[in-house]
Each structure stands twice: as C-alpha cells, then as structure tokens.
XYZ file of C-alpha atoms in Angstrom:
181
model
C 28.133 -35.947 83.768
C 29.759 -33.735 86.242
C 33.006 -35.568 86.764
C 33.440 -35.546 82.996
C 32.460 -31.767 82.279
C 35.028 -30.950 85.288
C 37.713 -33.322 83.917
C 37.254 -31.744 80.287
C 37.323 -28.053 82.124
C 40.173 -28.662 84.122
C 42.231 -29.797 80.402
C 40.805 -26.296 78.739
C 41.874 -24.463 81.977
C 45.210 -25.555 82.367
C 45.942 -25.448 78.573
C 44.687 -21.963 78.278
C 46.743 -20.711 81.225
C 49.889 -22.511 79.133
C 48.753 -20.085 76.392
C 49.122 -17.097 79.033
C 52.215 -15.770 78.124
C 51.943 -15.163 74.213
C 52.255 -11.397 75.010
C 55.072 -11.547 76.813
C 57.662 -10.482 74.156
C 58.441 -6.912 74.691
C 59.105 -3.953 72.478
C 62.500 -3.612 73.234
C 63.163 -7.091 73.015
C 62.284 -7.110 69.361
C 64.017 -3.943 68.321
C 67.734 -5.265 70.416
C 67.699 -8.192 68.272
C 67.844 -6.452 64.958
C 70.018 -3.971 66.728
C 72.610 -7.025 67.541
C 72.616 -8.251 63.915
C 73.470 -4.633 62.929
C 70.194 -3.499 61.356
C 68.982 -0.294 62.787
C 65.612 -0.453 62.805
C 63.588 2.047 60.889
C 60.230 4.255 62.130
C 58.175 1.593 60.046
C 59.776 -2.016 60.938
C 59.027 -0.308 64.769
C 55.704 0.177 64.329
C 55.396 -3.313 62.204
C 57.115 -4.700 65.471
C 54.746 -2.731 67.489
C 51.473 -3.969 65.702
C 52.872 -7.385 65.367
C 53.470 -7.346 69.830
C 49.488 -5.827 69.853
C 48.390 -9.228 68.189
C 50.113 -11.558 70.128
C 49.128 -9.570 73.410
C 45.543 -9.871 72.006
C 46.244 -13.628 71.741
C 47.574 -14.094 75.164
C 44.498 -11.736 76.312
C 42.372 -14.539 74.905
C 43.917 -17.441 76.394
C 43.673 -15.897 80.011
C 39.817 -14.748 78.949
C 39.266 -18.267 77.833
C 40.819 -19.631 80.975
C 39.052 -17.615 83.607
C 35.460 -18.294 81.511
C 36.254 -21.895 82.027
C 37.043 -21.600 85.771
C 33.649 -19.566 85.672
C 32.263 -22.295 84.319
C 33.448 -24.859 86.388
C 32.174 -23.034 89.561
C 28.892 -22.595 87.392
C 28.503 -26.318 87.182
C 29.166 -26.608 90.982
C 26.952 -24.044 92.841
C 24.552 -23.922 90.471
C 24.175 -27.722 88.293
C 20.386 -26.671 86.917
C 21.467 -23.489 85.786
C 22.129 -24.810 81.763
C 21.202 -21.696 79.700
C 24.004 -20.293 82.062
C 26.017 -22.925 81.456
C 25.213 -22.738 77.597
C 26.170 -18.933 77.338
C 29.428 -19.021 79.401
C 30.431 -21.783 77.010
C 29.387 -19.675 73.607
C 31.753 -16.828 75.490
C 34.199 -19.349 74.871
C 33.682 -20.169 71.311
C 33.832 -16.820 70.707
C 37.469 -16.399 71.425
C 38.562 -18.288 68.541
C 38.001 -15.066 66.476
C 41.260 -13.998 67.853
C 43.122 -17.337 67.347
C 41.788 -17.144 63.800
C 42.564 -13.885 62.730
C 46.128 -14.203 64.206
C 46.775 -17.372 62.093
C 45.883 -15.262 58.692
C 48.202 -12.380 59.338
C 50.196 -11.607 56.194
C 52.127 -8.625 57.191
C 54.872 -9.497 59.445
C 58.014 -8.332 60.697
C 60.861 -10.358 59.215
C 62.859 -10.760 62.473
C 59.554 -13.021 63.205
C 59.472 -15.014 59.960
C 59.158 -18.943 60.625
C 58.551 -18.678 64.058
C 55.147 -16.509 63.117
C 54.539 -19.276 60.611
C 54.594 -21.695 63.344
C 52.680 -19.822 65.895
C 50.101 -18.772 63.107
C 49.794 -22.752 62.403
C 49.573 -23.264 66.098
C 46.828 -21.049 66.678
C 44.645 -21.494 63.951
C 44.330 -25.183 64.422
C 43.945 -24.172 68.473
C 41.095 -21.670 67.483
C 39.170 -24.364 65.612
C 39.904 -27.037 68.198
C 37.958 -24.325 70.592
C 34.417 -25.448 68.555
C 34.913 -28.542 69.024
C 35.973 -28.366 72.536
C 32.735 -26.369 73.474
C 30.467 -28.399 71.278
C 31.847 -31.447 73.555
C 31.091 -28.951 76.701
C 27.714 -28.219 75.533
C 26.938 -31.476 74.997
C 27.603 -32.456 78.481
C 26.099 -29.805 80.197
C 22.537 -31.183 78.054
C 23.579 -34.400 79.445
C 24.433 -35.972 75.734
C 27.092 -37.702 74.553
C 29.466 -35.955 71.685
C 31.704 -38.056 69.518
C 34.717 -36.100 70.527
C 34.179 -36.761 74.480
C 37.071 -39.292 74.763
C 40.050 -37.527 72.751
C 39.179 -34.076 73.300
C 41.102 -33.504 76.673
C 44.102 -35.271 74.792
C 43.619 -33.168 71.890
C 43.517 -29.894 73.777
C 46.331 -30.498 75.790
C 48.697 -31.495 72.548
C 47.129 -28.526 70.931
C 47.916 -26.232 73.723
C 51.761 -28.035 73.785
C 52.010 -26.942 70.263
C 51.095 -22.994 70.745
C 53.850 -23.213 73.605
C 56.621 -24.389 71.435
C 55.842 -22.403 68.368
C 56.132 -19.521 71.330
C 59.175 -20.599 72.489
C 59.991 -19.681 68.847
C 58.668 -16.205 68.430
C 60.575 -15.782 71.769
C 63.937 -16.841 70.188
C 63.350 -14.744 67.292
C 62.725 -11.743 68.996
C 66.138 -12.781 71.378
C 64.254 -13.223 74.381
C 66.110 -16.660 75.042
C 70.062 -17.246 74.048
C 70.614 -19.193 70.843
C-alpha cells in the first residue's frame, strides 16, 4: 500500500507544482498587449483585466496549496502510517480545492484580449478540478488499504490532465503577450 499511495502522491505533487505558475501573468503584461494593437485600454477593461489576473492567481494559489497538502501527506504516510483519520482529512483538504478549479472553468465575464485561450484554460481546469475527486477517492482508498477502480490510470490521468492546464497556460500567456508570437 505504501509504495502505491507514494507513487500516486508523487504524480499529484509534481503535476500540481506544473500548475504553479497560473498567476504568473502580470497586470502590465495584459494592459501592453492591447496597448501594442492600438487599443487604449479603458478604467473598466483594467479592472476586467484586474479581476480576470485575481482568478487565475487564485488558481495557481490552489495548485501550490494542493501540492504542499500532498507533500504533507506523503510525510503523513511516512512518520506516522496508523495515523488514517489524519490521513483521511489531509486528503478531503485536497478535494476541497477543486472549488477553485470549478468556479474558474464557469467564468462568463472575460476580458477579450483572453478569449480562446480562457476557453481553453477554463476547459483545462474544470476537467482538472473533477479529476481531483477522483484522484483523492483513489488516495482514500489506499490509505483504508482498498482497492479503487481508478488505481492503475489515475497517475497517467493526472499527469495528462496537469499537461493540459500547462498548455492552455501557455495560451493565456500568449494572449496577454507574455511570450513573442
């Protein structure tokens, strides 16, 4: 059990910590790249901007939460195996980060210099946020010592997931001119 609970932590780890730089898009990033393709932006698309940055930082804030809860975990599981209500309640912190994936994916206002790319990263992070219950169901599982119909693929599925919220970034990032054409 505890090579398999590491195995699956390590894949929710190191897909979370890909997710760790949603935020990084800047104000003034934004705002130069309308200013290049010679709209001036108004008061109101900068505060649209500027609510639109808030969410993604809340998104990126969630992947790094939902990394360092499963490094918490993992250390859990090592210095102190018998401990499963623990266990159980670090991995229901956990499931309760997909609020923020979910809530993300349903925006409707957005700021047009974002367009597809937000309708990729919305995609992205809706399907990540319900991959999270399943992910933790498999976790629970394992700490009870069961087995969960999703053991085998879940890793793979996290880790594709996870490569999916860091291309539909790469997007919002070339929206917002962060990278060159």
């Amino acid at each position: 059990m505890k090579i398999k609970l590491y195995g699956m932590l390590a894949a929710g780890c190191l897909a979370a910590l890909l997710l760790g730089g949603c935020g990084a898009l800047k104000r003034g990033q934004a705002g130069e790249e309308q200013q290049e393709q010679g709209q001036l932006p108004q008061e109101n698309q900068e505060e649209e901007i500027d609510r639109y940055l808030e969410e993604l930082e809340k998104l990126s804030g969630a992947a790094g939460e939902l990394a360092q809860a499963g490094e918490e975990l993992a250390e859990l599981c090592d210095t102190n195996p018998e401990n499963v209500e623990e266990m159980e309640g670090r991995v229901e912190e956990m499931r309760e980060l997909k609020q923020v994936f979910a809530e993300f994916s349903l925006m409707e206002e957005v700021p047009e210099i974002f367009g597809e790319a937000h309708e990729k990263m919305a995609e992205a992070a809706g399907d990540y946020g319900a991959l999270i219950d399943t992910y933790c169901d498999v976790l629970e599982a394992s700490i009870r010592g069961e087995d969960h119909p999703e053991r085998e693929g879940i890793r793979a599925k996290w880790e594709e997931q996870s490569r999916a919220v860091a291309q539909a970034m790469e997007e919002m990032q070339k929206a917002a001119g962060h990278f060159g054409p």
